[in-house]
PDB file of C-alpha atoms in Angstrom:
ATOM      1  CA  MET T   1      86.525 107.242  73.020  1.00  0.00           C
ATOM      2  CA  PHE T   2      82.789 106.498  73.280  1.00  0.00           C
ATOM      3  CA  PHE T   3      82.634 105.486  69.612  1.00  0.00           C
ATOM      4  CA  PHE T   4      85.617 103.133  69.917  1.00  0.00           C
ATOM      5  CA  ILE T   5      84.217 101.075  72.799  1.00  0.00           C
ATOM      6  CA  ASP T   6      82.776  98.530  70.332  1.00  0.00           C
ATOM      7  CA  LYS T   7      86.181  97.937  68.756  1.00  0.00           C
ATOM      8  CA  ALA T   8      88.185  98.005  71.987  1.00  0.00           C
ATOM      9  CA  TYR T   9      85.931  95.472  73.696  1.00  0.00           C
ATOM     10  CA  SER T  10      85.175  93.246  70.711  1.00  0.00           C
ATOM     11  CA  LYS T  11      85.231  90.094  72.891  1.00  0.00           C
ATOM     12  CA  PHE T  12      82.271  91.355  74.923  1.00  0.00           C
ATOM     13  CA  THR T  13      78.623  90.678  74.218  1.00  0.00           C
ATOM     14  CA  ALA T  14      76.355  93.391  72.831  1.00  0.00           C
ATOM     15  CA  GLU T  15      74.741  93.838  76.256  1.00  0.00           C
ATOM     16  CA  ASN T  16      78.138  94.253  77.945  1.00  0.00           C
ATOM     17  CA  ILE T  17      79.185  96.850  75.358  1.00  0.00           C
ATOM     18  CA  LYS T  18      75.916  98.721  75.938  1.00  0.00           C
ATOM     19  CA  THR T  19      76.616  98.722  79.676  1.00  0.00           C
ATOM     20  CA  ALA T  20      80.189  99.901  79.051  1.00  0.00           C
ATOM     21  CA  LYS T  21      78.883 102.818  77.000  1.00  0.00           C
ATOM     22  CA  GLU T  22      76.394 103.729  79.729  1.00  0.00           C
ATOM     23  CA  ILE T  23      79.152 103.646  82.331  1.00  0.00           C
ATOM     24  CA  PHE T  24      81.357 105.760  80.071  1.00  0.00           C
ATOM     25  CA  VAL T  25      78.636 108.423  79.784  1.00  0.00           C
ATOM     26  CA  LEU T  26      78.106 108.413  83.557  1.00  0.00           C
ATOM     27  CA  VAL T  27      81.841 108.679  84.233  1.00  0.00           C
ATOM     28  CA  THR T  28      82.049 111.595  81.795  1.00  0.00           C
ATOM     29  CA  ILE T  29      79.194 113.355  83.605  1.00  0.00           C
ATOM     30  CA  ASN T  30      80.975 112.689  86.894  1.00  0.00           C
ATOM     31  CA  LEU T  31      84.166 114.175  85.461  1.00  0.00           C
ATOM     32  CA  VAL T  32      82.392 117.406  84.522  1.00  0.00           C
ATOM     33  CA  VAL T  33      80.598 117.684  87.883  1.00  0.00           C
ATOM     34  CA  SER T  34      83.847 116.941  89.750  1.00  0.00           C
ATOM     35  CA  PHE T  35      85.634 119.627  87.749  1.00  0.00           C
ATOM     36  CA  TYR T  36      83.128 122.254  88.888  1.00  0.00           C
ATOM     37  CA  ALA T  37      83.232 120.974  92.465  1.00  0.00           C
ATOM     38  CA  GLN T  38      87.034 121.187  92.497  1.00  0.00           C
ATOM     39  CA  SER T  39      86.831 124.706  91.121  1.00  0.00           C
ATOM     40  CA  LEU T  40      84.544 125.704  93.976  1.00  0.00           C
ATOM     41  CA  SER T  41      86.798 124.043  96.539  1.00  0.00           C
ATOM     42  CA  GLY T  42      89.584 126.469  95.647  1.00  0.00           C
ATOM     43  CA  ILE T  43      87.518 129.481  96.715  1.00  0.00           C
ATOM     44  CA  PRO T  44      87.571 128.697 100.478  1.00  0.00           C
ATOM     45  CA  LEU T  45      91.331 128.170 100.233  1.00  0.00           C
ATOM     46  CA  SER T  46      91.712 131.663  98.845  1.00  0.00           C
ATOM     47  CA  PHE T  47      89.856 132.935 101.925  1.00  0.00           C
ATOM     48  CA  GLU T  48      92.235 130.914 104.134  1.00  0.00           C
ATOM     49  CA  LYS T  49      89.487 128.509 105.207  1.00  0.00           C
ATOM     50  CA  TYR T  50      91.748 125.477 105.184  1.00  0.00           C
ATOM     51  CA  HIS T  51      89.429 123.197 107.135  1.00  0.00           C
ATOM     52  CA  PHE T  52      86.613 123.079 104.570  1.00  0.00           C
ATOM     53  CA  PHE T  53      88.137 120.968 101.803  1.00  0.00           C
ATOM     54  CA  PRO T  54      89.576 118.198 104.047  1.00  0.00           C
ATOM     55  CA  ILE T  55      86.215 117.860 105.796  1.00  0.00           C
ATOM     56  CA  ILE T  56      84.425 117.588 102.453  1.00  0.00           C
ATOM     57  CA  LYS T  57      86.960 115.031 101.225  1.00  0.00           C
ATOM     58  CA  ILE T  58      86.598 112.873 104.347  1.00  0.00           C
ATOM     59  CA  CYS T  59      82.791 113.054 104.230  1.00  0.00           C
ATOM     60  CA  SER T  60      82.632 112.207 100.536  1.00  0.00           C
ATOM     61  CA  THR T  61      85.033 109.276 100.905  1.00  0.00           C
ATOM     62  CA  ALA T  62      83.178 107.907 103.933  1.00  0.00           C
ATOM     63  CA  SER T  63      79.752 108.304 102.332  1.00  0.00           C
ATOM     64  CA  ARG T  64      80.975 106.719  99.083  1.00  0.00           C
ATOM     65  CA  THR T  65      82.279 103.734 101.027  1.00  0.00           C
ATOM     66  CA  VAL T  66      79.045 103.318 102.971  1.00  0.00           C
ATOM     67  CA  LEU T  67      76.831 103.762  99.905  1.00  0.00           C
ATOM     68  CA  ILE T  68      78.816 101.341  97.773  1.00  0.00           C
ATOM     69  CA  GLY T  69      78.879  98.805 100.585  1.00  0.00           C
ATOM     70  CA  ALA T  70      75.143  99.087 101.187  1.00  0.00           C
ATOM     71  CA  ILE T  71      73.832  99.405  97.639  1.00  0.00           C
ATOM     72  CA  VAL T  72      76.192  97.099  95.746  1.00  0.00           C
ATOM     73  CA  PHE T  73      75.445  94.376  98.289  1.00  0.00           C
ATOM     74  CA  LYS T  74      71.845  94.394  97.019  1.00  0.00           C
ATOM     75  CA  TYR T  75      72.307  95.504  93.386  1.00  0.00           C
ATOM     76  CA  ARG T  76      75.400  93.899  91.910  1.00  0.00           C
ATOM     77  CA  TYR T  77      75.895  96.110  88.869  1.00  0.00           C
ATOM     78  CA  ALA T  78      78.918  98.181  87.912  1.00  0.00           C
ATOM     79  CA  LEU T  79      76.546 100.902  86.775  1.00  0.00           C
ATOM     80  CA  VAL T  80      75.550 101.470  90.410  1.00  0.00           C
ATOM     81  CA  ILE T  81      79.077 102.564  91.315  1.00  0.00           C
ATOM     82  CA  ALA T  82      79.068 105.183  88.554  1.00  0.00           C
ATOM     83  CA  VAL T  83      75.688 106.497  89.746  1.00  0.00           C
ATOM     84  CA  ILE T  84      76.960 106.661  93.343  1.00  0.00           C
ATOM     85  CA  ASP T  85      80.021 108.608  92.193  1.00  0.00           C
ATOM     86  CA  ILE T  86      77.828 111.131  90.364  1.00  0.00           C
ATOM     87  CA  PHE T  87      75.629 111.467  93.446  1.00  0.00           C
ATOM     88  CA  ILE T  88      78.655 112.091  95.695  1.00  0.00           C
ATOM     89  CA  SER T  89      80.089 114.616  93.220  1.00  0.00           C
ATOM     90  CA  LEU T  90      76.772 116.462  92.992  1.00  0.00           C
ATOM     91  CA  CYS T  91      76.501 116.565  96.794  1.00  0.00           C
ATOM     92  CA  THR T  92      80.062 117.885  97.018  1.00  0.00           C
ATOM     93  CA  LEU T  93      79.273 120.529  94.411  1.00  0.00           C
ATOM     94  CA  LEU T  94      76.090 121.639  96.184  1.00  0.00           C
ATOM     95  CA  VAL T  95      77.710 121.724  99.637  1.00  0.00           C
ATOM     96  CA  SER T  96      80.676 123.674  98.270  1.00  0.00           C
ATOM     97  CA  TYR T  97      78.367 126.114  96.509  1.00  0.00           C
ATOM     98  CA  GLY T  98      76.297 126.578  99.669  1.00  0.00           C
ATOM     99  CA  TYR T  99      79.406 127.158 101.768  1.00  0.00           C
ATOM    100  CA  VAL T 100      80.822 129.693  99.313  1.00  0.00           C
ATOM    101  CA  LYS T 101      77.513 131.508  99.047  1.00  0.00           C
ATOM    102  CA  LYS T 102      76.420 131.463 102.698  1.00  0.00           C
ATOM    103  CA  HIS T 103      79.625 131.522 104.756  1.00  0.00           C
ATOM    104  CA  LEU T 104      81.870 133.480 102.424  1.00  0.00           C
ATOM    105  CA  GLY T 105      79.138 135.741 101.052  1.00  0.00           C
ATOM    106  CA  LEU T 106      80.086 135.347  97.395  1.00  0.00           C
ATOM    107  CA  GLU T 107      77.562 135.683  94.606  1.00  0.00           C
ATOM    108  CA  PHE T 108      77.974 134.287  91.138  1.00  0.00           C
ATOM    109  CA  SER T 109      76.629 136.572  88.435  1.00  0.00           C
ATOM    110  CA  ILE T 110      77.304 137.353  84.805  1.00  0.00           C
ATOM    111  CA  LYS T 111      76.124 140.964  84.989  1.00  0.00           C
ATOM    112  CA  ASN T 112      79.704 142.181  85.613  1.00  0.00           C
ATOM    113  CA  TYR T 113      81.172 139.888  82.993  1.00  0.00           C
ATOM    114  CA  ASP T 114      84.576 140.986  81.765  1.00  0.00           C
ATOM    115  CA  SER T 115      85.786 139.317  78.577  1.00  0.00           C
ATOM    116  CA  LYS T 116      89.392 140.372  79.270  1.00  0.00           C
ATOM    117  CA  VAL T 117      89.390 138.384  82.500  1.00  0.00           C
ATOM    118  CA  PHE T 118      87.831 135.435  80.670  1.00  0.00           C
ATOM    119  CA  LYS T 119      90.501 135.539  77.984  1.00  0.00           C
ATOM    120  CA  THR T 120      93.201 135.754  80.647  1.00  0.00           C
ATOM    121  CA  VAL T 121      91.849 132.818  82.659  1.00  0.00           C
ATOM    122  CA  LEU T 122      90.903 130.625  79.682  1.00  0.00           C
ATOM    123  CA  PRO T 123      94.363 129.079  79.095  1.00  0.00           C
ATOM    124  CA  LEU T 124      94.652 128.094  82.754  1.00  0.00           C
ATOM    125  CA  SER T 125      91.116 126.700  82.773  1.00  0.00           C
ATOM    126  CA  VAL T 126      91.766 124.633  79.664  1.00  0.00           C
ATOM    127  CA  ALA T 127      95.014 123.380  81.174  1.00  0.00           C
ATOM    128  CA  LEU T 128      93.243 122.387  84.398  1.00  0.00           C
ATOM    129  CA  PHE T 129      90.513 120.609  82.457  1.00  0.00           C
ATOM    130  CA  LEU T 130      93.070 118.735  80.359  1.00  0.00           C
ATOM    131  CA  GLN T 131      94.983 117.822  83.511  1.00  0.00           C
ATOM    132  CA  SER T 132      91.771 116.452  84.991  1.00  0.00           C
ATOM    133  CA  LEU T 133      91.141 114.375  81.865  1.00  0.00           C
ATOM    134  CA  ILE T 134      94.706 113.070  81.839  1.00  0.00           C
ATOM    135  CA  ASN T 135      94.543 112.200  85.540  1.00  0.00           C
ATOM    136  CA  GLN T 136      91.314 110.256  84.969  1.00  0.00           C
ATOM    137  CA  ALA T 137      92.866 108.425  82.039  1.00  0.00           C
ATOM    138  CA  ASN T 138      96.032 107.721  83.990  1.00  0.00           C
ATOM    139  CA  ASN T 139      94.081 106.396  86.960  1.00  0.00           C
ATOM    140  CA  ASN T 140      91.971 104.097  84.783  1.00  0.00           C
ATOM    141  CA  VAL T 141      94.309 102.965  82.004  1.00  0.00           C
ATOM    142  CA  ASP T 142      95.262  99.745  83.779  1.00  0.00           C
ATOM    143  CA  LYS T 143      91.623  98.767  84.322  1.00  0.00           C
ATOM    144  CA  THR T 144      90.800  99.618  80.725  1.00  0.00           C
ATOM    145  CA  LEU T 145      93.648  97.547  79.293  1.00  0.00           C
ATOM    146  CA  ILE T 146      92.890  94.580  81.534  1.00  0.00           C
ATOM    147  CA  GLY T 147      89.216  94.811  80.588  1.00  0.00           C
ATOM    148  CA  MET T 148      90.056  94.806  76.901  1.00  0.00           C
ATOM    149  CA  PHE T 149      92.023  91.554  77.118  1.00  0.00           C
ATOM    150  CA  ILE T 150      89.971  89.602  79.646  1.00  0.00           C
ATOM    151  CA  SER T 151      86.491  88.320  78.960  1.00  0.00           C
ATOM    152  CA  PRO T 152      83.609  89.776  80.991  1.00  0.00           C
ATOM    153  CA  GLU T 153      82.944  86.577  82.934  1.00  0.00           C
TER     154      GLU T 153
END
């Protein structure tokens, strides 16, 4: 997809295409970080700690709204929104990791690595990752198509 941005947005200027590629890279990084954060959010659910994930979701949504409102008001660039999303995803990942490690007492280590478990879980993990990619594409296809046919100004 990254290599087809030039062709898809041929009406845009070279600077706009460069910005689109930068945003694409940032959104891809956000997708990977969000995937790990979502994986960690399932651990408290398995321990029947149902309050953790909704609190994290509310906090991340509220902080995203405040940050976008405050920062975009001063810096009017689309790139800022992608950076804010990565920041929120990283914070969610770190808070989830801290909660799992401190409150649930779980340690992540590869010293007891079992390849049979990995091979068993791999199809589900790939399916979840593909679902995440498809959801992102589905949520953004309308914006992408509109952007391809409308000029940047």
